[in-house]
Every structure is written in C-alpha cells, then in structure tokens.
C-alpha cells in the first residue's frame, strides 16, 4: 500500500464476470470526469479476477492480481461467478477462491452496505407502499473477516458410515470492538442510532457480542444503541425499515440481513458497498468497493444492466480510500439528479419514465457532474 501523500492514487480494477465489465466501464467513465473536475490523479491497473481469471490464468485470484492489489490504494471490484464455473470444485469457484481470500488477505473487516430506497423509487420496493412511503436509508455494517466464515476448525469428515461437517463461530473481543466502533462512527455522521444484531438468547458469541458492543457505546454518548435478536431484526426490517439507522452484525447475520435490506429497497442495481481495513492514517484506509448485486448472468452482455451500484461504489472509494469527500459527494449528487430527471434502467423503470441502457445511464451521470 503506497503512502498516499499527494492526490496521486493507484487503483486496482477487477471487473470480473457477468455484467461486471459493462458496469465497470461506466464507473471508469464517471471517475474520468470527476477526477478531472477535482484534480485527482488516479492510475488504474486492470486485473483478471473470478471466472475470467480462471479462463485466462487457471485460477480465480492470480498472483499478478493480488500483487497489483497490494500495490494499490484501493480495489474497485465488479462481480465474480456464473453458471460456467459452477461445476468446479467448491474451493476453486470464483466466490470462494477470489472474494473471500481478498477479504482475508487485506483484513477487510468492515463491510458497509447502504440500503437506500429513494423517494422516487419506492414503487420498486416489494414492501407495501405505506411502509416505504418517502423512502428509507439504512446502513448495514457487517463484520467481514470473522465468525463462521473463517473460524477454525472447519472441515467435513466421515465417521461411522456418515459424514459430518464442522464450522466454528469464534469472535474475539477486539474483533467485536473494532466493528462496533465503525458502526458508531458511521451513526455519528447520520441518524445517530445503532441497532446491534445478535443471538444472545442462544449463542455464547451473542452474549459476548452484546457485552462488547454495549461497552463500546460508552465512548459514543451521542449515539443511541439498541439490541435485537437476529430473527426479530429480519422481521422488523420488513415490518418497518424506517426504524433503523445503522445496523451492526457479525459476518453471517450481516450477510443474510444485508440481502434482505437490499431486496426491500427494490433497487439492488443501485446499491454499492465498501469493505474496509483498519484506518491507518488520517481519513484514508485501504478498501475494496463493489456493487451489492452480483454478476446477473441473465442480462450480461446486453448493455441493459444498471451501472449505478458500480458508480456509487467508486464514490465510496473516493470517500474512504482516497479521502476525497468532495468528489464522492459530487458523484452521489449526480446520480440523484439523473434519477430525479426521470432516466431509468430496466430494473427501476416505471410508466412515465425514460428507459435507457447501461452506457446512456453512465453518460448521463458523467454529464451531471
Ligand atoms: C456477499 C456474498 C458472499 C458472502 C459470497 C458470494 C461468498 O453473499 O458478499 O454477501 O457470503 O459474503
Ligand atoms: Mg451475501
């Protein structure tokens, strides 16, 4: 990771599979405009990842890609996976062999997944219009390098003529404390409320989680903390998403709840995400930025995918890894402006608005900056 003293940055661009390359092209287009306007210099290193890397280099995360990421200030990630690689052994598949190792390698423990339902797009939410009226804005903060995903031991064995599988859920206090701090700090910049998710009525991990989050809250007296069991949280999200500001959850619970949150916004193609490492100095930290949506193989290559999630991921990158709130805000404002002007990709289109493809949406946002 180069020490970024001036506004000259290196970004590893990992477009990946499915719609990844098409939406990435639009993110780069928008970055081109915004960096010029705000005098930011970025050098891009395009690298293979996922299925595309399996085809080209024989594995989902080639050495050269990892090296380029190590040399960069941030990773701008598209999406990986697809039907073509689904028959490979589990641990060679793009998701397991690229995404999870990248998270672990760079200790990207803090996953920010904003779930925003814009007032203009409430019709796209599957929830009752009365529930989502006026839109909502929930930030899911998911712990990303601990818990069941990475806990050891982890294996499948045979005994007495049948197989059994073991995954280990383990959290250290320090892991809980650092993700809780991320949630409280985020809440400070928005609705000043954190809802911590656990299963303290069953799991030891839940008891520890609740105790450490509560302790951490003492450093943030301006933020209101409440706790929910994960099953109740899943229910509350569809009953009344507006009650939430920031939710913080361990890895697996956050995986599940963030998909639910994305679904109820009605616009998966609009949601970015950031996976951050420890803050090293000042406002900048290494991170990987990717759309929440995935590869969407059913529409890949048709030029109709919504590029907004990728474009907003680039905005998050400017904010968290490059320390350029000004440029990040400009992209976000341009996206809102274009939505307000009535332009829509197919996923969010309704009668009375103008349907456009991936490139036209990217162009419009670039122009609005
Ligand atoms: C996500 C995905 C990944 C996860 C998969 C693809 C391994 O669902 O980023 O939420 O479970 O973390
Ligand atoms: Mg998931």
mmCIF file of C-alpha atoms and ligand atoms in Angstrom:
data_model
loop_
_atom_site.group_PDB
_atom_site.id
_atom_site.type_symbol
_atom_site.label_atom_id
_atom_site.label_comp_id
_atom_site.label_asym_id
_atom_site.label_seq_id
_atom_site.Cartn_x
_atom_site.Cartn_y
_atom_site.Cartn_z
ATOM 1 C CA UNK A 1 0.000 0.000 0.000
ATOM 2 C CA UNK A 2 1.741 3.174 -1.091
ATOM 3 C CA UNK A 3 1.636 6.064 1.323
ATOM 4 C CA UNK A 4 -0.668 8.470 -0.397
ATOM 5 C CA UNK A 5 0.773 11.859 0.435
ATOM 6 C CA UNK A 6 -0.436 13.689 -2.645
ATOM 7 C CA UNK A 7 -3.622 13.229 -4.600
ATOM 8 C CA UNK A 8 -1.974 10.653 -6.856
ATOM 9 C CA UNK A 9 -3.500 7.270 -6.366
ATOM 10 C CA UNK A 10 -3.344 3.740 -7.644
ATOM 11 C CA UNK A 11 -6.497 1.720 -8.055
ATOM 12 C CA UNK A 12 -6.685 -1.955 -8.973
ATOM 13 C CA UNK A 13 -9.676 -2.511 -11.250
ATOM 14 C CA UNK A 14 -11.099 -6.039 -11.034
ATOM 15 C CA UNK A 15 -14.163 -6.070 -13.287
ATOM 16 C CA UNK A 16 -14.709 -9.844 -13.168
ATOM 17 C CA UNK A 17 -17.646 -11.662 -14.740
ATOM 18 C CA UNK A 18 -21.206 -11.226 -15.941
ATOM 19 C CA UNK A 19 -22.268 -7.587 -16.005
ATOM 20 C CA UNK A 20 -19.031 -6.642 -14.170
ATOM 21 C CA UNK A 21 -17.141 -5.342 -17.226
ATOM 22 C CA UNK A 22 -20.098 -3.332 -18.601
ATOM 23 C CA UNK A 23 -20.914 -1.559 -15.381
ATOM 24 C CA UNK A 24 -17.223 -1.064 -14.589
ATOM 25 C CA UNK A 25 -16.790 0.787 -17.889
ATOM 26 C CA UNK A 26 -19.397 3.302 -16.738
ATOM 27 C CA UNK A 27 -17.809 3.700 -13.310
ATOM 28 C CA UNK A 28 -14.493 4.448 -15.018
ATOM 29 C CA UNK A 29 -16.208 6.920 -17.310
ATOM 30 C CA UNK A 30 -17.673 8.774 -14.330
ATOM 31 C CA UNK A 31 -14.359 8.605 -12.463
ATOM 32 C CA UNK A 32 -12.688 10.111 -15.518
ATOM 33 C CA UNK A 33 -14.920 13.156 -15.334
ATOM 34 C CA UNK A 34 -14.913 13.610 -11.580
ATOM 35 C CA UNK A 35 -11.155 13.220 -11.204
ATOM 36 C CA UNK A 36 -10.607 15.850 -13.853
ATOM 37 C CA UNK A 37 -13.019 18.241 -12.209
ATOM 38 C CA UNK A 38 -11.465 17.811 -8.763
ATOM 39 C CA UNK A 39 -7.845 17.470 -9.946
ATOM 40 C CA UNK A 40 -7.367 13.959 -8.643
ATOM 41 C CA UNK A 41 -4.888 11.723 -10.384
ATOM 42 C CA UNK A 42 -5.584 8.002 -10.420
ATOM 43 C CA UNK A 43 -3.566 5.330 -12.137
ATOM 44 C CA UNK A 44 -5.630 2.236 -12.913
ATOM 45 C CA UNK A 45 -4.368 -1.335 -13.072
ATOM 46 C CA UNK A 46 -6.883 -3.613 -14.769
ATOM 47 C CA UNK A 47 -6.596 -7.197 -13.490
ATOM 48 C CA UNK A 48 -8.245 -10.543 -14.048
ATOM 49 C CA UNK A 49 -10.421 -11.965 -11.301
ATOM 50 C CA UNK A 50 -13.085 -14.640 -10.890
ATOM 51 C CA UNK A 51 -14.252 -16.786 -13.775
ATOM 52 C CA UNK A 52 -12.478 -14.537 -16.251
ATOM 53 C CA UNK A 53 -9.225 -15.228 -14.398
ATOM 54 C CA UNK A 54 -9.920 -18.963 -14.273
ATOM 55 C CA UNK A 55 -10.294 -18.917 -18.066
ATOM 56 C CA UNK A 56 -7.242 -16.736 -18.669
ATOM 57 C CA UNK A 57 -4.833 -17.798 -15.926
ATOM 58 C CA UNK A 58 -6.212 -21.008 -14.440
ATOM 59 C CA UNK A 59 -7.291 -19.580 -11.081
ATOM 60 C CA UNK A 60 -9.788 -17.117 -9.699
ATOM 61 C CA UNK A 61 -7.236 -14.940 -7.920
ATOM 62 C CA UNK A 62 -3.973 -14.945 -9.899
ATOM 63 C CA UNK A 63 -0.728 -13.846 -8.235
ATOM 64 C CA UNK A 64 -0.438 -10.874 -10.558
ATOM 65 C CA UNK A 65 -3.854 -9.629 -9.476
ATOM 66 C CA UNK A 66 -3.006 -9.949 -5.806
ATOM 67 C CA UNK A 67 0.284 -8.092 -6.385
ATOM 68 C CA UNK A 68 -1.500 -5.264 -8.180
ATOM 69 C CA UNK A 69 -3.979 -5.014 -5.316
ATOM 70 C CA UNK A 70 -1.145 -4.901 -2.792
ATOM 71 C CA UNK A 71 0.410 -2.023 -4.698
ATOM 72 C CA UNK A 72 -2.850 -0.091 -4.829
ATOM 73 C CA UNK A 73 -4.668 2.355 -2.543
ATOM 74 C CA UNK A 74 -7.971 0.628 -3.257
ATOM 75 C CA UNK A 75 -9.621 -2.156 -5.227
ATOM 76 C CA UNK A 76 -12.567 -1.348 -7.439
ATOM 77 C CA UNK A 77 -14.314 -4.677 -7.832
ATOM 78 C CA UNK A 78 -17.078 -5.692 -10.252
ATOM 79 C CA UNK A 79 -18.547 -9.091 -9.556
ATOM 80 C CA UNK A 80 -17.475 -12.714 -9.903
ATOM 81 C CA UNK A 81 -19.061 -16.056 -10.662
ATOM 82 C CA UNK A 82 -21.535 -17.523 -13.096
ATOM 83 C CA UNK A 83 -23.012 -20.749 -14.440
ATOM 84 C CA UNK A 84 -19.880 -21.540 -16.432
ATOM 85 C CA UNK A 85 -17.808 -22.114 -13.289
ATOM 86 C CA UNK A 86 -20.441 -23.646 -11.029
ATOM 87 C CA UNK A 87 -19.355 -27.217 -11.720
ATOM 88 C CA UNK A 88 -15.812 -26.591 -10.440
ATOM 89 C CA UNK A 89 -14.870 -27.985 -7.005
ATOM 90 C CA UNK A 90 -16.267 -25.653 -4.320
ATOM 91 C CA UNK A 91 -12.938 -24.188 -3.275
ATOM 92 C CA UNK A 92 -11.940 -23.305 -6.839
ATOM 93 C CA UNK A 93 -15.141 -21.395 -7.579
ATOM 94 C CA UNK A 94 -14.852 -17.648 -8.123
ATOM 95 C CA UNK A 95 -16.680 -16.554 -4.956
ATOM 96 C CA UNK A 96 -14.749 -18.792 -2.602
ATOM 97 C CA UNK A 97 -11.408 -18.585 -4.383
ATOM 98 C CA UNK A 98 -11.346 -14.838 -5.080
ATOM 99 C CA UNK A 99 -13.719 -12.853 -2.905
ATOM 100 C CA UNK A 100 -13.130 -14.496 0.458
ATOM 101 C CA UNK A 101 -9.312 -14.632 0.119
ATOM 102 C CA UNK A 102 -9.236 -10.951 -0.883
ATOM 103 C CA UNK A 103 -11.233 -10.010 2.214
ATOM 104 C CA UNK A 104 -8.990 -12.052 4.473
ATOM 105 C CA UNK A 105 -5.697 -11.106 2.823
ATOM 106 C CA UNK A 106 -6.331 -7.394 3.256
ATOM 107 C CA UNK A 107 -8.129 -7.750 6.633
ATOM 108 C CA UNK A 108 -11.184 -6.018 5.222
ATOM 109 C CA UNK A 109 -13.182 -6.473 8.400
ATOM 110 C CA UNK A 110 -15.690 -3.660 7.975
ATOM 111 C CA UNK A 111 -18.298 -4.102 5.299
ATOM 112 C CA UNK A 112 -20.562 -1.099 4.756
ATOM 113 C CA UNK A 113 -23.729 -1.857 2.820
ATOM 114 C CA UNK A 114 -26.021 1.114 2.451
ATOM 115 C CA UNK A 115 -29.645 0.196 1.824
ATOM 116 C CA UNK A 116 -31.212 3.307 0.381
ATOM 117 C CA UNK A 117 -34.700 3.470 -1.045
ATOM 118 C CA UNK A 118 -35.003 6.823 -2.811
ATOM 119 C CA UNK A 119 -38.403 8.526 -2.672
ATOM 120 C CA UNK A 120 -38.537 8.389 -6.487
ATOM 121 C CA UNK A 121 -38.084 4.619 -6.423
ATOM 122 C CA UNK A 122 -40.408 3.480 -3.624
ATOM 123 C CA UNK A 123 -42.602 1.767 -6.227
ATOM 124 C CA UNK A 124 -39.766 -0.689 -6.905
ATOM 125 C CA UNK A 125 -39.791 -1.962 -3.318
ATOM 126 C CA UNK A 126 -41.719 -5.208 -2.793
ATOM 127 C CA UNK A 127 -42.982 -3.805 0.525
ATOM 128 C CA UNK A 128 -46.365 -2.174 0.875
ATOM 129 C CA UNK A 129 -46.253 1.472 -0.319
ATOM 130 C CA UNK A 130 -47.465 2.620 3.110
ATOM 131 C CA UNK A 131 -44.395 1.070 4.740
ATOM 132 C CA UNK A 132 -41.827 2.636 2.408
ATOM 133 C CA UNK A 133 -43.553 5.936 1.652
ATOM 134 C CA UNK A 134 -40.936 8.691 1.400
ATOM 135 C CA UNK A 135 -38.115 6.144 1.130
ATOM 136 C CA UNK A 136 -35.635 4.971 3.765
ATOM 137 C CA UNK A 137 -31.923 4.890 4.405
ATOM 138 C CA UNK A 138 -30.384 2.092 6.452
ATOM 139 C CA UNK A 139 -26.673 1.327 6.666
ATOM 140 C CA UNK A 140 -25.733 -2.279 7.330
ATOM 141 C CA UNK A 141 -22.297 -2.631 8.932
ATOM 142 C CA UNK A 142 -21.243 -6.237 8.588
ATOM 143 C CA UNK A 143 -18.217 -7.845 10.227
ATOM 144 C CA UNK A 144 -16.404 -9.460 7.306
ATOM 145 C CA UNK A 145 -13.358 -11.441 8.395
ATOM 146 C CA UNK A 146 -14.512 -13.408 11.440
ATOM 147 C CA UNK A 147 -17.233 -15.704 12.675
ATOM 148 C CA UNK A 148 -18.416 -18.812 10.861
ATOM 149 C CA UNK A 149 -16.846 -17.826 7.561
ATOM 150 C CA UNK A 150 -13.277 -18.125 8.738
ATOM 151 C CA UNK A 151 -13.350 -19.784 12.190
ATOM 152 C CA UNK A 152 -11.178 -22.866 12.675
ATOM 153 C CA UNK A 153 -11.598 -25.812 12.840
ATOM 154 C CA UNK A 154 -13.542 -26.072 9.591
ATOM 155 C CA UNK A 155 -13.839 -29.464 7.906
ATOM 156 C CA UNK A 156 -16.006 -32.339 6.712
ATOM 157 C CA UNK A 157 -15.227 -35.877 7.922
ATOM 158 C CA UNK A 158 -16.583 -39.381 7.788
ATOM 159 C CA UNK A 159 -17.310 -41.381 10.888
ATOM 160 C CA UNK A 160 -19.415 -44.492 11.460
ATOM 161 C CA UNK A 161 -20.518 -44.553 7.854
ATOM 162 C CA UNK A 162 -21.760 -40.967 7.629
ATOM 163 C CA UNK A 163 -20.303 -37.555 7.014
ATOM 164 C CA UNK A 164 -20.357 -34.651 9.397
ATOM 165 C CA UNK A 165 -19.311 -31.047 8.903
ATOM 166 C CA UNK A 166 -17.865 -28.557 11.344
ATOM 167 C CA UNK A 167 -17.729 -24.775 11.095
ATOM 168 C CA UNK A 168 -16.586 -22.709 14.029
ATOM 169 C CA UNK A 169 -18.120 -19.479 15.187
ATOM 170 C CA UNK A 170 -15.486 -17.544 17.046
ATOM 171 C CA UNK A 171 -15.197 -13.865 17.866
ATOM 172 C CA UNK A 172 -12.522 -12.104 19.850
ATOM 173 C CA UNK A 173 -13.425 -9.038 21.877
ATOM 174 C CA UNK A 174 -11.094 -6.953 19.744
ATOM 175 C CA UNK A 175 -12.895 -8.002 16.568
ATOM 176 C CA UNK A 176 -16.251 -7.027 18.020
ATOM 177 C CA UNK A 177 -14.949 -3.745 19.399
ATOM 178 C CA UNK A 178 -13.445 -2.579 16.116
ATOM 179 C CA UNK A 179 -16.556 -3.293 14.057
ATOM 180 C CA UNK A 180 -18.751 -1.703 16.733
ATOM 181 C CA UNK A 181 -16.614 1.437 16.534
ATOM 182 C CA UNK A 182 -17.096 1.564 12.774
ATOM 183 C CA UNK A 183 -20.868 1.388 13.299
ATOM 184 C CA UNK A 184 -20.921 4.082 15.986
ATOM 185 C CA UNK A 185 -18.681 6.357 13.960
ATOM 186 C CA UNK A 186 -20.923 5.927 10.917
ATOM 187 C CA UNK A 187 -24.038 6.606 13.001
ATOM 188 C CA UNK A 188 -22.485 9.862 14.186
ATOM 189 C CA UNK A 189 -22.484 11.130 10.613
ATOM 190 C CA UNK A 190 -26.138 10.245 10.046
ATOM 191 C CA UNK A 191 -29.141 9.312 12.258
ATOM 192 C CA UNK A 192 -27.134 8.724 15.490
ATOM 193 C CA UNK A 193 -28.714 5.358 16.158
ATOM 194 C CA UNK A 194 -27.133 1.895 16.169
ATOM 195 C CA UNK A 195 -29.063 -1.344 16.312
ATOM 196 C CA UNK A 196 -26.807 -4.234 17.231
ATOM 197 C CA UNK A 197 -27.834 -7.672 16.000
ATOM 198 C CA UNK A 198 -27.051 -10.902 17.827
ATOM 199 C CA UNK A 199 -28.451 -14.183 19.043
ATOM 200 C CA UNK A 200 -27.665 -13.648 22.704
ATOM 201 C CA UNK A 201 -30.568 -15.868 23.754
ATOM 202 C CA UNK A 202 -28.759 -18.905 22.319
ATOM 203 C CA UNK A 203 -25.132 -18.264 21.407
ATOM 204 C CA UNK A 204 -22.096 -17.586 23.588
ATOM 205 C CA UNK A 205 -20.958 -15.441 20.694
ATOM 206 C CA UNK A 206 -24.169 -13.457 21.065
ATOM 207 C CA UNK A 207 -23.582 -12.769 24.754
ATOM 208 C CA UNK A 208 -20.056 -11.571 24.117
ATOM 209 C CA UNK A 209 -21.167 -9.512 21.124
ATOM 210 C CA UNK A 210 -23.820 -7.742 23.192
ATOM 211 C CA UNK A 211 -21.471 -7.052 26.102
ATOM 212 C CA UNK A 212 -18.676 -5.627 23.940
ATOM 213 C CA UNK A 213 -20.982 -3.501 21.772
ATOM 214 C CA UNK A 214 -22.577 -2.113 24.942
ATOM 215 C CA UNK A 215 -19.144 -1.314 26.412
ATOM 216 C CA UNK A 216 -18.084 0.383 23.179
ATOM 217 C CA UNK A 217 -21.225 2.524 23.218
ATOM 218 C CA UNK A 218 -19.890 4.306 26.304
ATOM 219 C CA UNK A 219 -17.435 6.154 24.040
ATOM 220 C CA UNK A 220 -20.326 7.395 21.899
ATOM 221 C CA UNK A 221 -22.805 9.032 24.271
ATOM 222 C CA UNK A 222 -24.338 10.956 21.368
ATOM 223 C CA UNK A 223 -25.428 7.725 19.661
ATOM 224 C CA UNK A 224 -28.448 5.701 20.793
ATOM 225 C CA UNK A 225 -27.859 1.951 20.973
ATOM 226 C CA UNK A 226 -30.427 -0.799 20.990
ATOM 227 C CA UNK A 227 -30.157 -4.569 20.533
ATOM 228 C CA UNK A 228 -32.224 -7.009 18.525
ATOM 229 C CA UNK A 229 -32.075 -10.759 18.140
ATOM 230 C CA UNK A 230 -31.348 -11.579 14.516
ATOM 231 C CA UNK A 231 -34.681 -13.293 13.886
ATOM 232 C CA UNK A 232 -36.571 -10.295 15.195
ATOM 233 C CA UNK A 233 -34.360 -7.986 13.126
ATOM 234 C CA UNK A 234 -35.256 -9.906 9.972
ATOM 235 C CA UNK A 235 -38.901 -9.371 10.822
ATOM 236 C CA UNK A 236 -38.554 -5.705 11.803
ATOM 237 C CA UNK A 237 -36.792 -4.913 8.528
ATOM 238 C CA UNK A 238 -39.865 -5.815 6.516
ATOM 239 C CA UNK A 239 -42.322 -4.518 9.100
ATOM 240 C CA UNK A 240 -40.804 -1.058 9.441
ATOM 241 C CA UNK A 241 -37.401 -0.386 7.864
ATOM 242 C CA UNK A 242 -37.629 3.299 8.773
ATOM 243 C CA UNK A 243 -36.977 2.480 12.450
ATOM 244 C CA UNK A 244 -33.337 1.707 11.566
ATOM 245 C CA UNK A 245 -30.371 3.957 11.014
ATOM 246 C CA UNK A 246 -27.222 1.822 11.329
ATOM 247 C CA UNK A 247 -27.362 -1.889 11.992
ATOM 248 C CA UNK A 248 -24.248 -3.789 13.014
ATOM 249 C CA UNK A 249 -23.972 -7.543 12.759
ATOM 250 C CA UNK A 250 -21.469 -10.376 12.753
ATOM 251 C CA UNK A 251 -20.434 -11.892 9.414
ATOM 252 C CA UNK A 252 -23.169 -14.456 8.745
ATOM 253 C CA UNK A 253 -26.058 -12.446 10.204
ATOM 254 C CA UNK A 254 -24.843 -9.435 8.229
ATOM 255 C CA UNK A 255 -24.691 -11.496 5.045
ATOM 256 C CA UNK A 256 -28.306 -12.513 5.436
ATOM 257 C CA UNK A 257 -29.737 -9.225 6.653
ATOM 258 C CA UNK A 258 -27.905 -7.189 4.007
ATOM 259 C CA UNK A 259 -29.549 -9.247 1.253
ATOM 260 C CA UNK A 260 -32.920 -8.669 2.872
ATOM 261 C CA UNK A 261 -32.184 -4.965 3.151
ATOM 262 C CA UNK A 262 -31.086 -4.801 -0.495
ATOM 263 C CA UNK A 263 -34.261 -6.552 -1.605
ATOM 264 C CA UNK A 264 -36.624 -4.232 0.238
ATOM 265 C CA UNK A 265 -35.013 -1.125 -1.265
ATOM 266 C CA UNK A 266 -36.257 -2.533 -4.575
ATOM 267 C CA UNK A 267 -33.151 -1.450 -6.400
ATOM 268 C CA UNK A 268 -30.345 -3.912 -5.936
ATOM 269 C CA UNK A 269 -28.684 -2.432 -9.025
ATOM 270 C CA UNK A 270 -28.281 0.854 -7.152
ATOM 271 C CA UNK A 271 -26.507 -0.384 -4.033
ATOM 272 C CA UNK A 272 -22.761 -0.031 -3.587
ATOM 273 C CA UNK A 273 -20.617 -1.469 -0.815
ATOM 274 C CA UNK A 274 -17.293 -0.863 0.827
ATOM 275 C CA UNK A 275 -15.087 -3.382 2.579
ATOM 276 C CA UNK A 276 -12.568 -1.558 4.704
ATOM 277 C CA UNK A 277 -9.423 -2.415 6.577
ATOM 278 C CA UNK A 278 -8.120 -0.718 9.685
ATOM 279 C CA UNK A 279 -7.739 3.051 9.416
ATOM 280 C CA UNK A 280 -4.013 3.595 9.015
ATOM 281 C CA UNK A 281 -3.582 7.310 8.906
ATOM 282 C CA UNK A 282 -5.868 10.279 8.517
ATOM 283 C CA UNK A 283 -9.065 9.847 6.566
ATOM 284 C CA UNK A 284 -7.717 7.230 4.164
ATOM 285 C CA UNK A 285 -7.907 3.486 4.510
ATOM 286 C CA UNK A 286 -7.420 0.582 2.150
ATOM 287 C CA UNK A 287 -10.668 -0.822 0.856
ATOM 288 C CA UNK A 288 -12.418 -2.884 -1.742
ATOM 289 C CA UNK A 289 -15.503 -1.435 -3.378
ATOM 290 C CA UNK A 290 -18.133 -3.469 -5.152
ATOM 291 C CA UNK A 291 -21.792 -3.410 -6.121
ATOM 292 C CA UNK A 292 -24.086 -5.406 -3.849
ATOM 293 C CA UNK A 293 -25.820 -7.017 -6.802
ATOM 294 C CA UNK A 294 -23.562 -9.657 -8.293
ATOM 295 C CA UNK A 295 -22.945 -10.836 -11.848
ATOM 296 C CA UNK A 296 -26.575 -11.014 -13.109
ATOM 297 C CA UNK A 297 -25.659 -13.606 -15.801
ATOM 298 C CA UNK A 298 -29.195 -13.460 -17.218
ATOM 299 C CA UNK A 299 -28.693 -9.916 -18.533
ATOM 300 C CA UNK A 300 -24.909 -9.846 -19.006
ATOM 301 C CA UNK A 301 -23.612 -8.566 -22.324
ATOM 302 C CA UNK A 302 -26.869 -6.901 -23.318
ATOM 303 C CA UNK A 303 -25.993 -3.367 -22.298
ATOM 304 C CA UNK A 304 -29.051 -3.053 -20.064
ATOM 305 C CA UNK A 305 -27.610 -3.525 -16.569
ATOM 306 C CA UNK A 306 -27.882 -0.680 -14.096
ATOM 307 C CA UNK A 307 -24.382 0.785 -13.615
ATOM 308 C CA UNK A 308 -25.344 2.923 -10.612
ATOM 309 C CA UNK A 309 -24.204 0.429 -7.942
ATOM 310 C CA UNK A 310 -20.756 0.329 -9.540
ATOM 311 C CA UNK A 311 -20.661 4.096 -9.941
ATOM 312 C CA UNK A 312 -21.671 4.632 -6.301
ATOM 313 C CA UNK A 313 -19.029 2.096 -5.274
ATOM 314 C CA UNK A 314 -16.481 4.338 -6.977
ATOM 315 C CA UNK A 315 -17.886 7.226 -4.928
ATOM 316 C CA UNK A 316 -17.385 5.243 -1.715
ATOM 317 C CA UNK A 317 -13.818 4.546 -2.832
ATOM 318 C CA UNK A 318 -13.164 8.255 -3.264
ATOM 319 C CA UNK A 319 -14.581 8.880 0.204
ATOM 320 C CA UNK A 320 -12.923 6.170 2.264
ATOM 321 C CA UNK A 321 -9.701 5.195 0.491
ATOM 322 C CA UNK A 322 -8.779 8.400 -1.331
ATOM 323 C CA UNK A 323 -10.105 10.813 1.292
ATOM 324 C CA UNK A 324 -11.996 12.836 -1.311
ATOM 325 C CA UNK A 325 -15.411 13.535 0.149
ATOM 326 C CA UNK A 326 -15.861 16.364 -2.366
ATOM 327 C CA UNK A 327 -15.603 14.093 -5.388
ATOM 328 C CA UNK A 328 -17.623 11.323 -3.708
ATOM 329 C CA UNK A 329 -20.430 13.750 -2.924
ATOM 330 C CA UNK A 330 -20.378 15.055 -6.499
ATOM 331 C CA UNK A 331 -20.964 11.565 -7.889
ATOM 332 C CA UNK A 332 -23.777 10.890 -5.437
ATOM 333 C CA UNK A 333 -25.435 14.202 -6.253
ATOM 334 C CA UNK A 334 -25.150 13.480 -9.984
ATOM 335 C CA UNK A 335 -26.828 10.093 -9.503
ATOM 336 C CA UNK A 336 -29.722 11.673 -7.600
ATOM 337 C CA UNK A 337 -30.057 14.360 -10.247
ATOM 338 C CA UNK A 338 -30.238 11.846 -13.077
ATOM 339 C CA UNK A 339 -32.816 9.747 -11.209
ATOM 340 C CA UNK A 340 -34.849 12.874 -10.500
ATOM 341 C CA UNK A 341 -34.684 13.746 -14.211
ATOM 342 C CA UNK A 342 -36.554 10.521 -14.948
ATOM 343 C CA UNK A 343 -33.841 8.356 -16.525
ATOM 344 C CA UNK A 344 -34.142 4.681 -15.581
ATOM 345 C CA UNK A 345 -32.526 1.394 -16.480
ATOM 346 C CA UNK A 346 -34.926 -1.520 -16.920
ATOM 347 C CA UNK A 347 -34.670 -2.737 -13.308
ATOM 348 C CA UNK A 348 -36.136 0.504 -11.909
ATOM 349 C CA UNK A 349 -38.219 1.631 -14.860
ATOM 350 C CA UNK A 350 -41.905 2.542 -14.489
ATOM 351 C CA UNK A 351 -44.518 4.057 -16.782
ATOM 352 C CA UNK A 352 -43.806 7.720 -17.395
ATOM 353 C CA UNK A 353 -40.021 7.491 -17.007
ATOM 354 C CA UNK A 354 -37.388 7.126 -19.720
ATOM 355 C CA UNK A 355 -35.794 3.723 -20.171
ATOM 356 C CA UNK A 356 -32.085 3.805 -21.003
ATOM 357 C CA UNK A 357 -29.265 1.288 -21.248
ATOM 358 C CA UNK A 358 -26.058 0.938 -19.247
ATOM 359 C CA UNK A 359 -23.951 3.322 -21.324
ATOM 360 C CA UNK A 360 -26.609 6.036 -21.598
ATOM 361 C CA UNK A 361 -27.071 5.977 -17.819
ATOM 362 C CA UNK A 362 -23.311 6.245 -17.297
ATOM 363 C CA UNK A 363 -23.075 9.101 -19.778
ATOM 364 C CA UNK A 364 -25.925 10.998 -18.139
ATOM 365 C CA UNK A 365 -24.319 10.710 -14.705
ATOM 366 C CA UNK A 366 -20.923 11.755 -16.067
ATOM 367 C CA UNK A 367 -22.561 14.760 -17.682
ATOM 368 C CA UNK A 368 -24.396 15.716 -14.483
ATOM 369 C CA UNK A 369 -21.136 16.078 -12.566
HETATM 370 C C1 LIG B 1 -21.775 -11.427 -0.129
HETATM 371 C C2 LIG B 1 -21.842 -12.766 -0.786
HETATM 372 C C3 LIG B 1 -20.633 -13.578 -0.348
HETATM 373 C C4 LIG B 1 -20.712 -13.759 1.151
HETATM 374 C C5 LIG B 1 -20.494 -14.944 -1.056
HETATM 375 C C6 LIG B 1 -20.507 -14.783 -2.573
HETATM 376 C C7 LIG B 1 -19.290 -15.696 -0.606
HETATM 377 O O1 LIG B 1 -23.041 -13.399 -0.479
HETATM 378 O O2 LIG B 1 -20.811 -10.691 -0.360
HETATM 379 O O3 LIG B 1 -22.698 -11.106 0.631
HETATM 380 O O4 LIG B 1 -21.367 -14.692 1.640
HETATM 381 O O5 LIG B 1 -20.124 -12.961 1.867
HETATM 382 MG MG1 LIG B 2 -24.377 -12.231 0.645
#
